[in-house]
Amino acid sequence: MFSMRKSAEMPARDEALPGRGDPIPTAETHFLNGAPLKGPYPAGAEKAMFGLGCFWGAEKRFWDIPGVYVTAVGYAAGYTPNPTYREVCTGQTGHNEVVLVVYDPKQVSYEQLLKVFWESHNPTHGMRQGNDVGTQYRSGIYVFSGAQRDAAEAARAAYQAELSKRGIGEITTEILDAPEFYFAEDYHQQYLAKNPDGYCGLGGTGVSCPVGTGVVAD
């Protein structure tokens, strides 16, 4: 399966695979908590979207956080509409493997989610995480508001300062307005809950990110 993942350069838009007009089938509910993957979500819930390597392990980092209502994996920040996993793995769609996090901001702050994001992978690796190489493994934060962008950029600067102290290198994380999110196939959703011994290639830097340590206000 992993031999398909080979491209480490973004394709040009006019070179991307054509995709399809209809969404690919996926699960209706979260495997662990039964919440609807596509909503409706509770009133007051907010969304976050992150790319930090293989989305199997990335999703697991978020689904047990108190205040997180539901998580889902999918494809974003590319060109091909409604791509399949096999298409994304060719590197010809431009998509990243991402996790969508729907959360209650009264229970968990966006900064706390950012802390998990930064500490769960190595954001200096460009188009790879560990042995996983390809455009779909790039580090990315996809923001739904100006406040999220400000928080993401501030956290990036703070984490860069900590990494630089240890000579780890420059962060390559892209911070973009949230693009369209395409839900991945059913078997990818909550994969490591269904397959506890399944593959996870994520590994952090071992450096703590100095954000998200405060208490969420009522």
PDB file of C-alpha atoms in Angstrom:
ATOM      1  CA  MET A   1       0.000   0.000   0.000  1.00  0.00           C
ATOM      2  CA  PHE A   2       2.720   2.480   0.915  1.00  0.00           C
ATOM      3  CA  SER A   3       4.644   1.993  -2.338  1.00  0.00           C
ATOM      4  CA  MET A   4       2.102   4.239  -4.077  1.00  0.00           C
ATOM      5  CA  ARG A   5       3.184   7.220  -1.976  1.00  0.00           C
ATOM      6  CA  LYS A   6       6.051   8.645  -3.924  1.00  0.00           C
ATOM      7  CA  SER A   7       5.574  12.233  -5.063  1.00  0.00           C
ATOM      8  CA  ALA A   8       7.191  14.920  -2.919  1.00  0.00           C
ATOM      9  CA  GLU A   9       6.337  17.813  -5.241  1.00  0.00           C
ATOM     10  CA  MET A  10       2.984  19.504  -5.647  1.00  0.00           C
ATOM     11  CA  PRO A  11       1.464  19.003  -9.095  1.00  0.00           C
ATOM     12  CA  ALA A  12       0.367  21.962 -11.169  1.00  0.00           C
ATOM     13  CA  ARG A  13      -3.376  22.538 -11.114  1.00  0.00           C
ATOM     14  CA  ASP A  14      -3.697  21.666 -14.810  1.00  0.00           C
ATOM     15  CA  GLU A  15      -1.812  18.402 -14.222  1.00  0.00           C
ATOM     16  CA  ALA A  16      -4.079  17.182 -11.409  1.00  0.00           C
ATOM     17  CA  LEU A  17      -6.366  14.171 -11.767  1.00  0.00           C
ATOM     18  CA  PRO A  18      -9.934  15.068 -12.810  1.00  0.00           C
ATOM     19  CA  GLY A  19     -11.740  13.440  -9.879  1.00  0.00           C
ATOM     20  CA  ARG A  20     -15.524  13.243  -9.872  1.00  0.00           C
ATOM     21  CA  GLY A  21     -18.622  15.280  -9.196  1.00  0.00           C
ATOM     22  CA  ASP A  22     -20.080  13.186  -6.371  1.00  0.00           C
ATOM     23  CA  PRO A  23     -18.602  12.514  -2.931  1.00  0.00           C
ATOM     24  CA  ILE A  24     -17.106   9.082  -2.368  1.00  0.00           C
ATOM     25  CA  PRO A  25     -18.959   6.872   0.172  1.00  0.00           C
ATOM     26  CA  THR A  26     -17.872   7.105   3.790  1.00  0.00           C
ATOM     27  CA  ALA A  27     -19.092   6.182   7.277  1.00  0.00           C
ATOM     28  CA  GLU A  28     -22.158   7.905   8.700  1.00  0.00           C
ATOM     29  CA  THR A  29     -21.105   7.858  12.352  1.00  0.00           C
ATOM     30  CA  HIS A  30     -17.938   7.889  14.447  1.00  0.00           C
ATOM     31  CA  PHE A  31     -16.786   4.351  15.252  1.00  0.00           C
ATOM     32  CA  LEU A  32     -16.062   5.184  18.910  1.00  0.00           C
ATOM     33  CA  ASN A  33     -18.791   7.569  20.017  1.00  0.00           C
ATOM     34  CA  GLY A  34     -21.531   7.253  17.407  1.00  0.00           C
ATOM     35  CA  ALA A  35     -21.606  10.966  16.595  1.00  0.00           C
ATOM     36  CA  PRO A  36     -22.582  11.850  13.000  1.00  0.00           C
ATOM     37  CA  LEU A  37     -19.441  12.479  10.958  1.00  0.00           C
ATOM     38  CA  LYS A  38     -21.099  15.020   8.682  1.00  0.00           C
ATOM     39  CA  GLY A  39     -23.313  16.621  11.309  1.00  0.00           C
ATOM     40  CA  PRO A  40     -25.479  18.203  12.349  1.00  0.00           C
ATOM     41  CA  TYR A  41     -23.042  19.293  15.047  1.00  0.00           C
ATOM     42  CA  PRO A  42     -24.049  20.788  18.408  1.00  0.00           C
ATOM     43  CA  ALA A  43     -24.844  24.490  18.626  1.00  0.00           C
ATOM     44  CA  GLY A  44     -21.724  26.451  19.445  1.00  0.00           C
ATOM     45  CA  ALA A  45     -19.353  23.794  18.132  1.00  0.00           C
ATOM     46  CA  GLU A  46     -16.337  24.960  16.130  1.00  0.00           C
ATOM     47  CA  LYS A  47     -14.129  23.235  13.571  1.00  0.00           C
ATOM     48  CA  ALA A  48     -10.387  22.805  13.288  1.00  0.00           C
ATOM     49  CA  MET A  49      -8.441  21.093  10.504  1.00  0.00           C
ATOM     50  CA  PHE A  50      -4.886  19.791  10.632  1.00  0.00           C
ATOM     51  CA  GLY A  51      -2.474  17.840   8.442  1.00  0.00           C
ATOM     52  CA  LEU A  52       0.389  16.170  10.300  1.00  0.00           C
ATOM     53  CA  GLY A  53       1.319  13.022   8.441  1.00  0.00           C
ATOM     54  CA  CYS A  54      -0.621   9.783   7.996  1.00  0.00           C
ATOM     55  CA  PHE A  55      -4.155  10.609   9.038  1.00  0.00           C
ATOM     56  CA  TRP A  56      -4.658   7.325  10.890  1.00  0.00           C
ATOM     57  CA  GLY A  57      -2.369   8.394  13.708  1.00  0.00           C
ATOM     58  CA  ALA A  58      -3.239  12.068  13.387  1.00  0.00           C
ATOM     59  CA  GLU A  59      -6.913  11.427  14.106  1.00  0.00           C
ATOM     60  CA  LYS A  60      -6.098   9.322  17.171  1.00  0.00           C
ATOM     61  CA  ARG A  61      -4.244  12.269  18.712  1.00  0.00           C
ATOM     62  CA  PHE A  62      -7.502  14.235  18.876  1.00  0.00           C
ATOM     63  CA  TRP A  63     -10.456  11.917  19.382  1.00  0.00           C
ATOM     64  CA  ASP A  64      -9.960  11.397  23.152  1.00  0.00           C
ATOM     65  CA  ILE A  65      -9.486  15.074  24.048  1.00  0.00           C
ATOM     66  CA  PRO A  66     -12.256  16.241  26.417  1.00  0.00           C
ATOM     67  CA  GLY A  67     -14.446  18.690  24.559  1.00  0.00           C
ATOM     68  CA  VAL A  68     -13.893  17.132  21.137  1.00  0.00           C
ATOM     69  CA  TYR A  69     -17.281  16.126  19.772  1.00  0.00           C
ATOM     70  CA  VAL A  70     -16.229  14.227  16.667  1.00  0.00           C
ATOM     71  CA  THR A  71     -13.209  13.655  14.431  1.00  0.00           C
ATOM     72  CA  ALA A  72     -13.018  12.553  10.812  1.00  0.00           C
ATOM     73  CA  VAL A  73     -10.247  12.018   8.291  1.00  0.00           C
ATOM     74  CA  GLY A  74     -10.201  13.244   4.742  1.00  0.00           C
ATOM     75  CA  TYR A  75      -8.404  15.072   1.973  1.00  0.00           C
ATOM     76  CA  ALA A  76      -7.932  18.834   1.620  1.00  0.00           C
ATOM     77  CA  ALA A  77      -5.790  21.589   0.122  1.00  0.00           C
ATOM     78  CA  GLY A  78      -5.460  19.999  -3.307  1.00  0.00           C
ATOM     79  CA  TYR A  79      -7.071  20.323  -6.711  1.00  0.00           C
ATOM     80  CA  THR A  80      -8.951  17.101  -7.516  1.00  0.00           C
ATOM     81  CA  PRO A  81     -12.648  17.129  -6.531  1.00  0.00           C
ATOM     82  CA  ASN A  82     -13.828  14.171  -4.429  1.00  0.00           C
ATOM     83  CA  PRO A  83     -10.564  12.205  -4.662  1.00  0.00           C
ATOM     84  CA  THR A  84     -10.087   8.600  -3.626  1.00  0.00           C
ATOM     85  CA  TYR A  85      -7.283   7.396  -1.380  1.00  0.00           C
ATOM     86  CA  ARG A  86      -5.515   5.743  -4.303  1.00  0.00           C
ATOM     87  CA  GLU A  87      -5.640   8.969  -6.267  1.00  0.00           C
ATOM     88  CA  VAL A  88      -4.242  11.001  -3.378  1.00  0.00           C
ATOM     89  CA  CYS A  89      -1.422   8.481  -2.986  1.00  0.00           C
ATOM     90  CA  THR A  90      -0.254   9.089  -6.548  1.00  0.00           C
ATOM     91  CA  GLY A  91       0.667  12.664  -5.627  1.00  0.00           C
ATOM     92  CA  GLN A  92      -1.374  13.884  -8.603  1.00  0.00           C
ATOM     93  CA  THR A  93      -4.244  15.458  -6.658  1.00  0.00           C
ATOM     94  CA  GLY A  94      -2.235  17.876  -4.486  1.00  0.00           C
ATOM     95  CA  HIS A  95      -4.261  16.927  -1.414  1.00  0.00           C
ATOM     96  CA  ASN A  96      -3.058  16.549   2.132  1.00  0.00           C
ATOM     97  CA  GLU A  97      -4.252  13.814   4.489  1.00  0.00           C
ATOM     98  CA  VAL A  98      -6.038  15.799   7.188  1.00  0.00           C
ATOM     99  CA  VAL A  99      -8.139  15.387  10.299  1.00  0.00           C
ATOM    100  CA  LEU A 100     -11.269  17.446  10.905  1.00  0.00           C
ATOM    101  CA  VAL A 101     -11.891  18.174  14.589  1.00  0.00           C
ATOM    102  CA  VAL A 102     -15.281  19.420  15.786  1.00  0.00           C
ATOM    103  CA  TYR A 103     -15.012  20.727  19.326  1.00  0.00           C
ATOM    104  CA  ASP A 104     -16.702  22.697  22.089  1.00  0.00           C
ATOM    105  CA  PRO A 105     -14.633  25.865  22.652  1.00  0.00           C
ATOM    106  CA  LYS A 106     -16.030  26.099  26.189  1.00  0.00           C
ATOM    107  CA  GLN A 107     -14.296  22.829  27.061  1.00  0.00           C
ATOM    108  CA  VAL A 108     -11.137  22.894  24.951  1.00  0.00           C
ATOM    109  CA  SER A 109      -9.469  25.887  23.370  1.00  0.00           C
ATOM    110  CA  TYR A 110      -8.118  26.127  19.860  1.00  0.00           C
ATOM    111  CA  GLU A 111      -4.693  26.807  21.385  1.00  0.00           C
ATOM    112  CA  GLN A 112      -4.875  23.482  23.224  1.00  0.00           C
ATOM    113  CA  LEU A 113      -5.601  21.728  19.941  1.00  0.00           C
ATOM    114  CA  LEU A 114      -2.651  23.555  18.386  1.00  0.00           C
ATOM    115  CA  LYS A 115      -0.402  22.288  21.172  1.00  0.00           C
ATOM    116  CA  VAL A 116      -1.415  18.703  20.363  1.00  0.00           C
ATOM    117  CA  PHE A 117      -0.827  19.381  16.679  1.00  0.00           C
ATOM    118  CA  TRP A 118       2.691  20.779  17.108  1.00  0.00           C
ATOM    119  CA  GLU A 119       3.839  18.142  19.591  1.00  0.00           C
ATOM    120  CA  SER A 120       2.469  15.149  17.646  1.00  0.00           C
ATOM    121  CA  HIS A 121       4.708  15.423  14.567  1.00  0.00           C
ATOM    122  CA  ASN A 122       7.848  17.034  13.230  1.00  0.00           C
ATOM    123  CA  PRO A 123       6.742  20.209  11.414  1.00  0.00           C
ATOM    124  CA  THR A 124      10.180  20.778   9.843  1.00  0.00           C
ATOM    125  CA  HIS A 125      10.086  17.810   7.468  1.00  0.00           C
ATOM    126  CA  GLY A 126       8.468  19.314   4.385  1.00  0.00           C
ATOM    127  CA  MET A 127       6.658  16.698   2.309  1.00  0.00           C
ATOM    128  CA  ARG A 128       7.158  13.818   4.710  1.00  0.00           C
ATOM    129  CA  GLN A 129       6.741  12.475   8.205  1.00  0.00           C
ATOM    130  CA  GLY A 130       9.223   9.807   9.200  1.00  0.00           C
ATOM    131  CA  ASN A 131       9.382   7.192   6.463  1.00  0.00           C
ATOM    132  CA  ASP A 132       6.167   8.451   4.851  1.00  0.00           C
ATOM    133  CA  VAL A 133       7.084  10.584   1.854  1.00  0.00           C
ATOM    134  CA  GLY A 134       4.633  12.465  -0.347  1.00  0.00           C
ATOM    135  CA  THR A 135       2.599  15.620  -0.716  1.00  0.00           C
ATOM    136  CA  GLN A 136      -0.171  14.150   1.447  1.00  0.00           C
ATOM    137  CA  TYR A 137       2.140  14.082   4.486  1.00  0.00           C
ATOM    138  CA  ARG A 138       2.949  17.777   4.655  1.00  0.00           C
ATOM    139  CA  SER A 139       2.333  19.761   7.810  1.00  0.00           C
ATOM    140  CA  GLY A 140      -0.656  22.078   7.555  1.00  0.00           C
ATOM    141  CA  ILE A 141      -3.110  24.117   9.598  1.00  0.00           C
ATOM    142  CA  TYR A 142      -6.317  25.066   7.793  1.00  0.00           C
ATOM    143  CA  VAL A 143      -8.120  27.891   9.574  1.00  0.00           C
ATOM    144  CA  PHE A 144     -11.816  28.714   9.735  1.00  0.00           C
ATOM    145  CA  SER A 145     -11.512  32.273  11.060  1.00  0.00           C
ATOM    146  CA  GLY A 146      -9.175  35.192  11.497  1.00  0.00           C
ATOM    147  CA  ALA A 147      -8.879  34.328  15.185  1.00  0.00           C
ATOM    148  CA  GLN A 148      -7.706  30.814  14.300  1.00  0.00           C
ATOM    149  CA  ARG A 149      -5.174  32.224  11.842  1.00  0.00           C
ATOM    150  CA  ASP A 150      -3.799  34.616  14.455  1.00  0.00           C
ATOM    151  CA  ALA A 151      -3.533  31.796  16.996  1.00  0.00           C
ATOM    152  CA  ALA A 152      -1.893  29.444  14.483  1.00  0.00           C
ATOM    153  CA  GLU A 153       0.680  32.003  13.388  1.00  0.00           C
ATOM    154  CA  ALA A 154       1.485  32.962  16.980  1.00  0.00           C
ATOM    155  CA  ALA A 155       1.901  29.314  17.928  1.00  0.00           C
ATOM    156  CA  ARG A 156       4.125  28.701  14.917  1.00  0.00           C
ATOM    157  CA  ALA A 157       6.390  31.568  15.950  1.00  0.00           C
ATOM    158  CA  ALA A 158       6.500  30.394  19.569  1.00  0.00           C
ATOM    159  CA  TYR A 159       7.295  26.814  18.586  1.00  0.00           C
ATOM    160  CA  GLN A 160       9.924  27.915  16.088  1.00  0.00           C
ATOM    161  CA  ALA A 161      11.702  29.762  18.880  1.00  0.00           C
ATOM    162  CA  GLU A 162      11.777  26.592  20.966  1.00  0.00           C
ATOM    163  CA  LEU A 163      12.969  24.448  18.060  1.00  0.00           C
ATOM    164  CA  SER A 164      15.656  26.956  17.118  1.00  0.00           C
ATOM    165  CA  LYS A 165      17.065  26.821  20.650  1.00  0.00           C
ATOM    166  CA  ARG A 166      17.702  23.124  20.014  1.00  0.00           C
ATOM    167  CA  GLY A 167      18.960  23.486  16.459  1.00  0.00           C
ATOM    168  CA  ILE A 168      16.092  21.514  14.971  1.00  0.00           C
ATOM    169  CA  GLY A 169      15.450  23.674  11.905  1.00  0.00           C
ATOM    170  CA  GLU A 170      12.769  25.705  10.183  1.00  0.00           C
ATOM    171  CA  ILE A 171       9.072  24.918  10.352  1.00  0.00           C
ATOM    172  CA  THR A 172       7.544  24.119   6.948  1.00  0.00           C
ATOM    173  CA  THR A 173       3.904  24.098   8.101  1.00  0.00           C
ATOM    174  CA  GLU A 174       1.469  25.785   5.727  1.00  0.00           C
ATOM    175  CA  ILE A 175      -1.278  27.922   7.278  1.00  0.00           C
ATOM    176  CA  LEU A 176      -4.168  28.412   4.861  1.00  0.00           C
ATOM    177  CA  ASP A 177      -7.833  29.322   4.939  1.00  0.00           C
ATOM    178  CA  ALA A 178      -9.758  26.081   5.343  1.00  0.00           C
ATOM    179  CA  PRO A 179     -10.319  24.547   1.907  1.00  0.00           C
ATOM    180  CA  GLU A 180     -13.047  22.099   1.023  1.00  0.00           C
ATOM    181  CA  PHE A 181     -12.802  18.934   3.095  1.00  0.00           C
ATOM    182  CA  TYR A 182     -13.447  15.639   1.314  1.00  0.00           C
ATOM    183  CA  PHE A 183     -14.299  12.779   3.674  1.00  0.00           C
ATOM    184  CA  ALA A 184     -12.058   9.742   3.233  1.00  0.00           C
ATOM    185  CA  GLU A 185     -13.393   6.254   2.712  1.00  0.00           C
ATOM    186  CA  ASP A 186     -15.190   4.386   5.511  1.00  0.00           C
ATOM    187  CA  TYR A 187     -12.263   2.113   6.369  1.00  0.00           C
ATOM    188  CA  HIS A 188      -9.970   5.076   7.059  1.00  0.00           C
ATOM    189  CA  GLN A 189     -12.306   6.640   9.606  1.00  0.00           C
ATOM    190  CA  GLN A 190     -11.021   5.934  13.145  1.00  0.00           C
ATOM    191  CA  TYR A 191      -8.708   3.362  11.591  1.00  0.00           C
ATOM    192  CA  LEU A 192      -6.564   2.798  14.677  1.00  0.00           C
ATOM    193  CA  ALA A 193      -9.647   2.179  16.819  1.00  0.00           C
ATOM    194  CA  LYS A 194     -10.731  -0.528  14.395  1.00  0.00           C
ATOM    195  CA  ASN A 195      -7.152  -1.805  14.014  1.00  0.00           C
ATOM    196  CA  PRO A 196      -5.342  -1.176  17.334  1.00  0.00           C
ATOM    197  CA  ASP A 197      -2.099  -2.681  16.029  1.00  0.00           C
ATOM    198  CA  GLY A 198      -2.252  -0.728  12.779  1.00  0.00           C
ATOM    199  CA  TYR A 199       0.479   1.426  11.313  1.00  0.00           C
ATOM    200  CA  CYS A 200       1.234   4.842  12.772  1.00  0.00           C
ATOM    201  CA  GLY A 201       4.315   6.686  11.555  1.00  0.00           C
ATOM    202  CA  LEU A 202       3.901   9.880  13.573  1.00  0.00           C
ATOM    203  CA  GLY A 203       6.625  11.071  15.892  1.00  0.00           C
ATOM    204  CA  GLY A 204       7.175  14.446  17.474  1.00  0.00           C
ATOM    205  CA  THR A 205      10.336  16.413  18.075  1.00  0.00           C
ATOM    206  CA  GLY A 206      10.244  15.905  21.832  1.00  0.00           C
ATOM    207  CA  VAL A 207      10.050  19.684  22.260  1.00  0.00           C
ATOM    208  CA  SER A 208       7.120  21.125  24.185  1.00  0.00           C
ATOM    209  CA  CYS A 209       5.067  23.847  22.491  1.00  0.00           C
ATOM    210  CA  PRO A 210       4.525  26.802  24.846  1.00  0.00           C
ATOM    211  CA  VAL A 211       0.874  27.416  23.952  1.00  0.00           C
ATOM    212  CA  GLY A 212      -2.437  25.974  25.068  1.00  0.00           C
ATOM    213  CA  THR A 213      -1.511  25.587  28.723  1.00  0.00           C
ATOM    214  CA  GLY A 214      -4.184  27.885  30.136  1.00  0.00           C
ATOM    215  CA  VAL A 215      -7.630  27.020  31.459  1.00  0.00           C
ATOM    216  CA  VAL A 216     -10.603  27.469  29.144  1.00  0.00           C
ATOM    217  CA  ALA A 217     -12.839  30.284  30.362  1.00  0.00           C
ATOM    218  CA  ASP A 218     -16.535  29.654  30.963  1.00  0.00           C
TER     219      ASP A 218
END
